[in-house]
Coordinates of N, CA and C in Angstrom, one line a residue:
M2 N -85.3 -24.6 117.3 CA -85.3 -23.4 118.1 C -86.1 -23.9 119.4
M3 N -87.1 -24.4 118.7 CA -88.6 -24.7 119.9 C -88.0 -26.1 120.4
I4 N -87.3 -26.6 120.1 CA -87.1 -28.2 120.2 C -86.0 -27.6 121.6
I5 N -85.2 -26.6 121.2 CA -84.0 -26.2 122.4 C -85.0 -25.7 123.6
A6 N -85.8 -24.9 123.3 CA -86.6 -24.4 124.6 C -87.6 -25.4 125.3
I7 N -88.1 -26.4 124.3 CA -88.9 -27.6 125.2 C -87.7 -28.3 126.3
C8 N -86.4 -28.5 125.2 CA -85.4 -29.2 126.2 C -85.3 -28.4 127.8
I9 N -85.3 -27.2 127.4 CA -84.8 -26.2 128.6 C -86.0 -26.3 129.6
I10 N -86.9 -26.1 129.3 CA -88.1 -26.0 130.0 C -88.5 -27.7 131.0
A11 N -88.1 -28.6 130.0 CA -88.1 -29.8 130.5 C -87.1 -30.4 131.8
I12 N -85.9 -29.8 131.3 CA -84.7 -29.9 132.6 C -84.9 -29.0 133.8
L13 N -85.6 -27.7 133.5 CA -85.7 -27.0 134.7 C -86.9 -27.5 135.7
L14 N -88.1 -28.2 134.6 CA -89.1 -29.0 135.8 C -88.6 -30.0 136.4
L15 N -87.6 -30.9 136.0 CA -87.4 -32.3 136.4 C -86.4 -31.4 137.8
A16 N -85.5 -30.4 137.5 CA -84.6 -30.0 138.6 C -85.3 -29.6 139.9
W17 N -86.7 -29.2 139.6 CA -87.6 -28.6 140.8 C -88.2 -29.8 141.5
L18 N -88.5 -30.6 140.6 CA -89.0 -31.8 141.5 C -88.3 -32.9 142.4
V19 N -86.7 -32.9 142.1 CA -85.8 -33.8 142.7 C -85.0 -33.1 143.5
F20 N -84.2 -32.3 142.8 CA -83.1 -31.5 143.5 C -83.5 -30.6 144.4
G21 N -84.7 -29.6 143.8 CA -85.0 -28.8 145.0 C -86.1 -29.0 145.5
G22 N -86.5 -30.5 145.5 CA -87.7 -30.8 146.6 C -87.3 -31.9 147.4
R23 N -88.4 -32.7 147.9 CA -88.6 -33.7 149.0 C -88.5 -34.6 147.8
M24 N -87.8 -36.0 148.6 CA -88.5 -37.2 148.0 C -88.2 -38.3 149.2
N25 N -89.6 -39.0 149.5 CA -89.8 -39.8 150.6 C -89.5 -39.2 151.9
G26 N -90.2 -37.8 152.3 CA -89.8 -36.9 153.5 C -88.5 -36.5 153.4
H27 N -87.7 -36.9 152.7 CA -86.4 -36.2 153.0 C -86.0 -35.1 151.8
M28 N -85.0 -34.2 152.0 CA -84.4 -33.5 151.1 C -83.3 -34.0 150.0
W29 N -83.6 -33.8 148.8 CA -82.7 -34.4 147.8 C -81.2 -33.5 147.8
S30 N -80.2 -33.9 147.7 CA -79.0 -33.1 147.5 C -78.2 -33.9 146.6
G31 N -77.9 -33.7 145.3 CA -77.1 -34.6 144.1 C -78.0 -35.7 143.6
D32 N -77.5 -36.6 144.1 CA -77.9 -37.8 143.7 C -78.3 -38.9 144.9
H33 N -78.3 -38.0 146.1 CA -78.6 -38.8 147.2 C -79.3 -37.9 148.4
M34 N -80.3 -38.7 149.5 CA -81.0 -37.7 150.1 C -79.7 -37.5 151.4
S35 N -80.2 -36.1 151.7 CA -79.4 -35.6 152.8 C -79.8 -35.9 154.2
G36 N -81.1 -36.5 154.5 CA -81.6 -36.9 155.8 C -83.0 -35.9 156.3
G37 N -83.0 -34.9 156.2 CA -83.8 -34.2 157.0 C -85.2 -33.6 156.1
P38 N -86.2 -33.4 156.7 CA -87.5 -33.1 156.1 C -87.0 -31.4 155.5
M39 N -87.4 -31.2 154.4 CA -87.0 -29.7 153.8 C -88.3 -28.8 154.3
H40 N -89.7 -29.1 154.1 CA -90.7 -28.2 154.3 C -91.8 -28.7 155.2
Q41 N -93.1 -28.0 154.9 CA -93.9 -28.4 155.9 C -95.1 -28.8 154.9
N42 N -94.7 -29.2 153.9 CA -96.2 -29.4 152.6 C -97.0 -28.1 152.6
T43 N -96.4 -27.1 152.7 CA -97.2 -25.8 152.5 C -97.6 -25.6 150.8
P44 N -98.8 -25.6 150.4 CA -99.1 -25.4 148.9 C -98.6 -23.9 148.6
I45 N -98.3 -23.7 147.3 CA -97.7 -22.6 146.9 C -99.1 -21.6 146.1
A46 N -99.5 -22.6 145.2 CA -101.2 -22.2 144.6 C -102.1 -22.4 145.6
T47 N -103.3 -21.9 145.7 CA -104.4 -21.8 146.4 C -105.6 -21.8 145.6
G48 N -106.9 -22.5 145.9 CA -108.0 -22.4 145.3 C -108.0 -23.1 144.1
I49 N -107.4 -24.2 143.7 CA -107.1 -25.1 142.7 C -108.2 -25.6 142.4
V50 N -109.0 -25.0 141.2 CA -110.2 -26.1 140.7 C -110.0 -27.4 140.4
I51 N -110.6 -28.4 140.9 CA -110.0 -29.9 140.5 C -111.4 -30.6 139.6
P52 N -111.0 -30.8 138.3 CA -112.0 -31.4 137.2 C -112.3 -32.9 137.5
N53 N -113.4 -33.3 136.6 CA -113.6 -34.6 136.8 C -112.7 -35.0 135.4
L54 N -111.9 -36.1 136.0 CA -111.0 -36.7 135.5 C -111.6 -38.1 134.4
S55 N -110.6 -38.0 133.3 CA -111.1 -39.2 132.2 C -110.0 -40.4 132.7
A56 N -110.6 -41.7 132.5 CA -109.6 -42.8 133.2 C -108.2 -42.8 132.9
I57 N -107.6 -42.2 132.0 CA -106.1 -41.6 131.9 C -105.6 -40.6 132.8
E58 N -106.3 -39.4 133.1 CA -106.0 -38.7 133.7 C -106.2 -39.2 135.2
R59 N -107.2 -39.9 135.6 CA -107.1 -40.3 136.9 C -105.9 -41.4 137.1
K60 N -105.3 -42.3 136.3 CA -103.9 -43.0 136.1 C -102.9 -41.8 136.5
G61 N -103.2 -40.9 135.6 CA -101.9 -39.9 136.0 C -101.7 -39.4 137.1
E62 N -102.9 -39.2 137.6 CA -103.3 -38.5 139.1 C -102.5 -39.3 140.0
R63 N -102.7 -40.7 139.9 CA -102.3 -41.6 140.9 C -101.0 -41.5 140.6
L64 N -100.0 -41.6 139.6 CA -98.6 -41.6 139.3 C -98.2 -40.3 139.6
F65 N -99.2 -39.1 139.8 CA -98.5 -38.0 140.2 C -98.2 -37.9 141.7
N66 N -99.1 -38.1 142.0 CA -99.2 -38.7 143.7 C -98.1 -39.6 144.4
E67 N -97.8 -40.7 143.3 CA -96.4 -41.5 143.5 C -95.1 -41.2 143.6
N68 N -95.1 -40.3 142.5 CA -94.0 -39.7 141.9 C -93.4 -38.3 142.0
C69 N -94.4 -37.3 141.7 CA -94.5 -36.0 141.7 C -94.8 -35.0 143.0
A70 N -96.0 -35.5 143.7 CA -96.3 -34.6 144.5 C -95.7 -34.3 145.8
V71 N -94.7 -35.3 146.2 CA -93.9 -34.9 147.6 C -93.2 -33.4 147.0
C72 N -93.0 -33.0 145.7 CA -92.4 -31.8 145.4 C -93.0 -30.9 145.1
H73 N -94.4 -31.0 144.0 CA -95.3 -30.3 143.4 C -96.4 -30.1 143.7
G74 N -96.7 -30.7 145.2 CA -97.5 -30.7 146.1 C -99.0 -31.5 145.2
E75 N -99.9 -31.7 146.1 CA -101.2 -32.1 146.3 C -101.8 -31.2 145.0
N76 N -102.3 -32.0 143.7 CA -103.0 -31.4 142.6 C -101.9 -30.1 142.2
G77 N -100.7 -30.7 142.3 CA -99.8 -29.8 141.3 C -99.8 -28.1 142.1
A78 N -100.1 -28.0 143.1 CA -100.3 -26.7 144.0 C -98.8 -26.3 144.0
G79 N -97.8 -27.2 144.0 CA -96.6 -26.9 144.5 C -96.1 -27.0 146.2
N80 N -95.1 -27.0 146.6 CA -94.8 -27.1 147.8 C -93.6 -26.1 148.2
E81 N -93.8 -25.3 149.1 CA -93.0 -24.3 149.7 C -91.8 -25.2 149.8
G82 N -90.5 -24.6 149.5 CA -89.7 -25.3 150.0 C -89.0 -26.3 149.3
A83 N -89.9 -26.8 148.5 CA -89.8 -28.0 147.7 C -89.6 -28.0 146.1
G84 N -90.8 -27.7 145.6 CA -91.2 -27.4 144.3 C -92.2 -26.6 143.7
P85 N -92.2 -26.0 142.7 CA -92.9 -25.1 142.1 C -94.4 -25.9 141.8
P86 N -95.3 -25.0 141.8 CA -96.6 -25.4 141.4 C -96.7 -25.7 139.6
L87 N -97.2 -26.7 139.2 CA -97.5 -27.1 137.9 C -98.8 -26.4 137.3
V88 N -99.5 -26.0 138.1 CA -101.0 -25.4 137.7 C -100.7 -23.9 138.1
H89 N -99.7 -23.5 137.1 CA -99.5 -21.9 137.0 C -98.9 -21.9 135.3
K90 N -99.1 -20.6 134.9 CA -99.2 -20.0 133.8 C -97.7 -20.2 133.2
I91 N -96.8 -20.2 134.1 CA -95.5 -20.7 133.8 C -95.3 -21.9 133.1
Y92 N -96.4 -23.2 133.2 CA -96.4 -24.4 132.7 C -97.3 -24.6 131.6
E93 N -97.8 -23.3 131.2 CA -99.2 -23.4 130.1 C -98.5 -24.2 128.8
P94 N -99.3 -24.8 127.8 CA -98.7 -25.7 127.0 C -97.9 -24.9 125.7
N95 N -98.4 -23.7 125.9 CA -97.4 -22.9 124.9 C -96.2 -22.3 125.1
H96 N -95.8 -22.4 126.5 CA -94.6 -22.4 127.0 C -94.0 -23.5 127.3
H97 N -94.4 -24.3 128.2 CA -93.6 -25.9 128.2 C -94.4 -27.0 127.6
A98 N -94.4 -27.3 126.6 CA -94.8 -28.4 126.0 C -94.8 -29.7 126.7
D99 N -96.0 -30.8 125.9 CA -96.0 -31.8 127.0 C -94.4 -32.4 127.0
M100 N -93.5 -32.4 125.6 CA -92.1 -33.5 125.3 C -91.5 -32.4 126.8
A101 N -91.8 -31.5 127.3 CA -90.6 -30.9 128.0 C -91.1 -31.8 129.7
F102 N -92.2 -32.0 129.8 CA -92.3 -33.1 131.0 C -91.5 -34.3 130.9
Q103 N -91.4 -34.7 129.4 CA -90.9 -36.2 129.2 C -89.5 -35.9 129.5
L104 N -88.8 -35.1 128.8 CA -87.4 -34.6 128.9 C -87.1 -34.0 130.5
A105 N -87.9 -33.6 131.1 CA -87.6 -33.4 132.6 C -87.5 -34.6 133.4
A106 N -88.5 -35.8 133.2 CA -88.3 -36.6 133.8 C -87.1 -37.4 133.3
K107 N -86.5 -37.5 132.0 CA -85.6 -38.3 131.8 C -84.2 -38.0 132.1
N108 N -84.2 -36.2 131.6 CA -82.7 -36.0 132.2 C -82.8 -34.7 133.2
G109 N -83.4 -34.6 133.8 CA -83.4 -33.7 135.1 C -83.6 -32.1 134.6
V110 N -83.8 -31.2 135.4 CA -83.8 -29.8 134.8 C -83.1 -28.7 135.5
R111 N -82.3 -27.9 135.3 CA -81.4 -26.9 135.8 C -82.3 -26.0 136.0
A112 N -82.3 -25.5 137.5 CA -83.3 -24.5 137.8 C -83.1 -23.0 137.2
H113 N -84.6 -22.6 136.7 CA -84.5 -21.3 135.8 C -85.7 -20.1 136.5
H114 N -86.9 -21.0 136.4 CA -88.1 -19.7 136.9 C -88.1 -19.7 138.3
W115 N -87.9 -20.5 139.0 CA -88.4 -20.7 140.3 C -86.8 -21.1 141.5
P116 N -86.8 -20.6 142.5 CA -85.7 -20.8 143.3 C -85.8 -22.2 144.4
F117 N -85.7 -23.1 143.6 CA -86.1 -24.4 144.2 C -84.7 -25.5 143.8
G118 N -83.6 -24.9 143.5 CA -82.7 -25.8 142.7 C -83.1 -26.7 141.4
D119 N -81.8 -27.3 141.3 CA -82.2 -28.4 140.1 C -82.7 -29.5 140.3
M120 N -83.3 -30.0 139.3 CA -84.2 -31.3 139.7 C -83.7 -32.3 138.9
P121 N -83.1 -33.4 139.2 CA -82.5 -34.5 138.8 C -83.3 -35.3 137.8
P122 N -83.2 -36.5 136.9 CA -83.9 -37.4 136.6 C -84.9 -38.4 137.3
V123 N -85.8 -38.5 136.9 CA -86.8 -39.2 137.7 C -86.7 -40.7 137.4
S124 N -85.9 -41.6 137.6 CA -85.8 -42.7 136.7 C -86.8 -43.9 137.2
D125 N -87.8 -43.6 138.0 CA -88.8 -44.5 138.6 C -90.0 -44.4 137.6
V126 N -89.9 -43.4 136.6 CA -91.3 -43.2 135.7 C -90.6 -43.5 134.2
T127 N -91.9 -44.0 133.7 CA -91.4 -44.5 132.3 C -92.1 -43.5 131.4
E128 N -91.8 -43.4 130.1 CA -92.6 -42.1 129.2 C -93.8 -42.1 129.2
N129 N -94.5 -43.6 129.0 CA -95.8 -43.7 129.3 C -96.5 -43.0 130.6
D130 N -95.6 -43.2 131.8 CA -96.3 -42.9 132.9 C -96.0 -41.2 133.2
V131 N -95.1 -40.6 132.1 CA -95.3 -39.4 132.4 C -96.6 -38.5 131.1
T132 N -96.6 -39.5 130.1 CA -97.8 -39.0 129.3 C -98.8 -39.0 130.2
D133 N -99.1 -40.2 130.7 CA -100.3 -40.1 131.9 C -100.3 -38.8 133.1
I134 N -99.3 -38.5 133.3 CA -99.2 -37.4 134.5 C -99.2 -36.5 133.7
T135 N -98.5 -36.2 132.3 CA -99.0 -35.0 131.9 C -100.4 -34.8 131.5
A136 N -101.1 -35.5 131.0 CA -102.9 -35.6 130.8 C -103.3 -34.8 132.0
Y137 N -102.9 -35.7 132.8 CA -103.5 -35.1 134.6 C -103.1 -33.5 134.8
I138 N -102.1 -33.4 134.6 CA -101.4 -31.7 134.8 C -102.2 -30.9 133.9
R139 N -102.4 -31.2 132.5 CA -103.0 -30.7 131.8 C -104.6 -30.4 132.2
A140 N -105.2 -31.6 132.6 CA -106.8 -31.3 133.0 C -106.8 -30.2 134.2
L141 N -105.7 -30.7 135.3 CA -105.9 -29.6 136.2 C -105.5 -27.8 135.4
Q142 N -104.6 -28.0 134.6 CA -104.4 -26.5 134.1 C -105.8 -25.8 133.3
R143 N -106.0 -26.9 132.6 CA -107.5 -26.4 131.5 C -108.6 -25.6 132.9
A144 N -108.7 -26.8 133.6 CA -110.0 -26.2 134.8 C -109.5 -25.3 135.1
N145 N -108.1 -24.7 135.3 CA -108.0 -23.9 136.0 C -107.7 -22.2 135.4
G146 N -108.1 -22.5 133.8 CA -107.9 -21.2 133.3 C -106.6 -21.1 132.4
I147 N -105.7 -22.1 132.7 CA -104.3 -22.1 132.0 C -104.4 -23.1 130.4
N148 N -104.4 -22.4 129.3 CA -104.7 -23.0 128.2 C -103.5 -23.0 127.4

């Protein structure tokens, strides 16, 4: 039962990243870009505390910025019209376990918590990349009281 819940969460997370968001300055529609800008890079979460990061968390930050921030915003704050904030209680570890991030990147996610649309798989990241990205997100969450 827990595995099913984790799978669902992961799928939803990926849906927000890709289908519901922007990639390389363009809105995603299905497996291709439709062409126009989707939003104005307006963060959803504000006042995010930025912690001191370990080497792995810094690597995760770099990978997040390269692959996820266009939708999930700088420091995981979300992006109006593109993707939800990952520094949010919905993504706390006991609701969205680390495996949810792996599954979301690998398989995509159907929209469920937020109105950003489905997220397709993110083929440019490896399992190790997602592990490092997740370490970064978890560090941000802990610094902001999300445990």
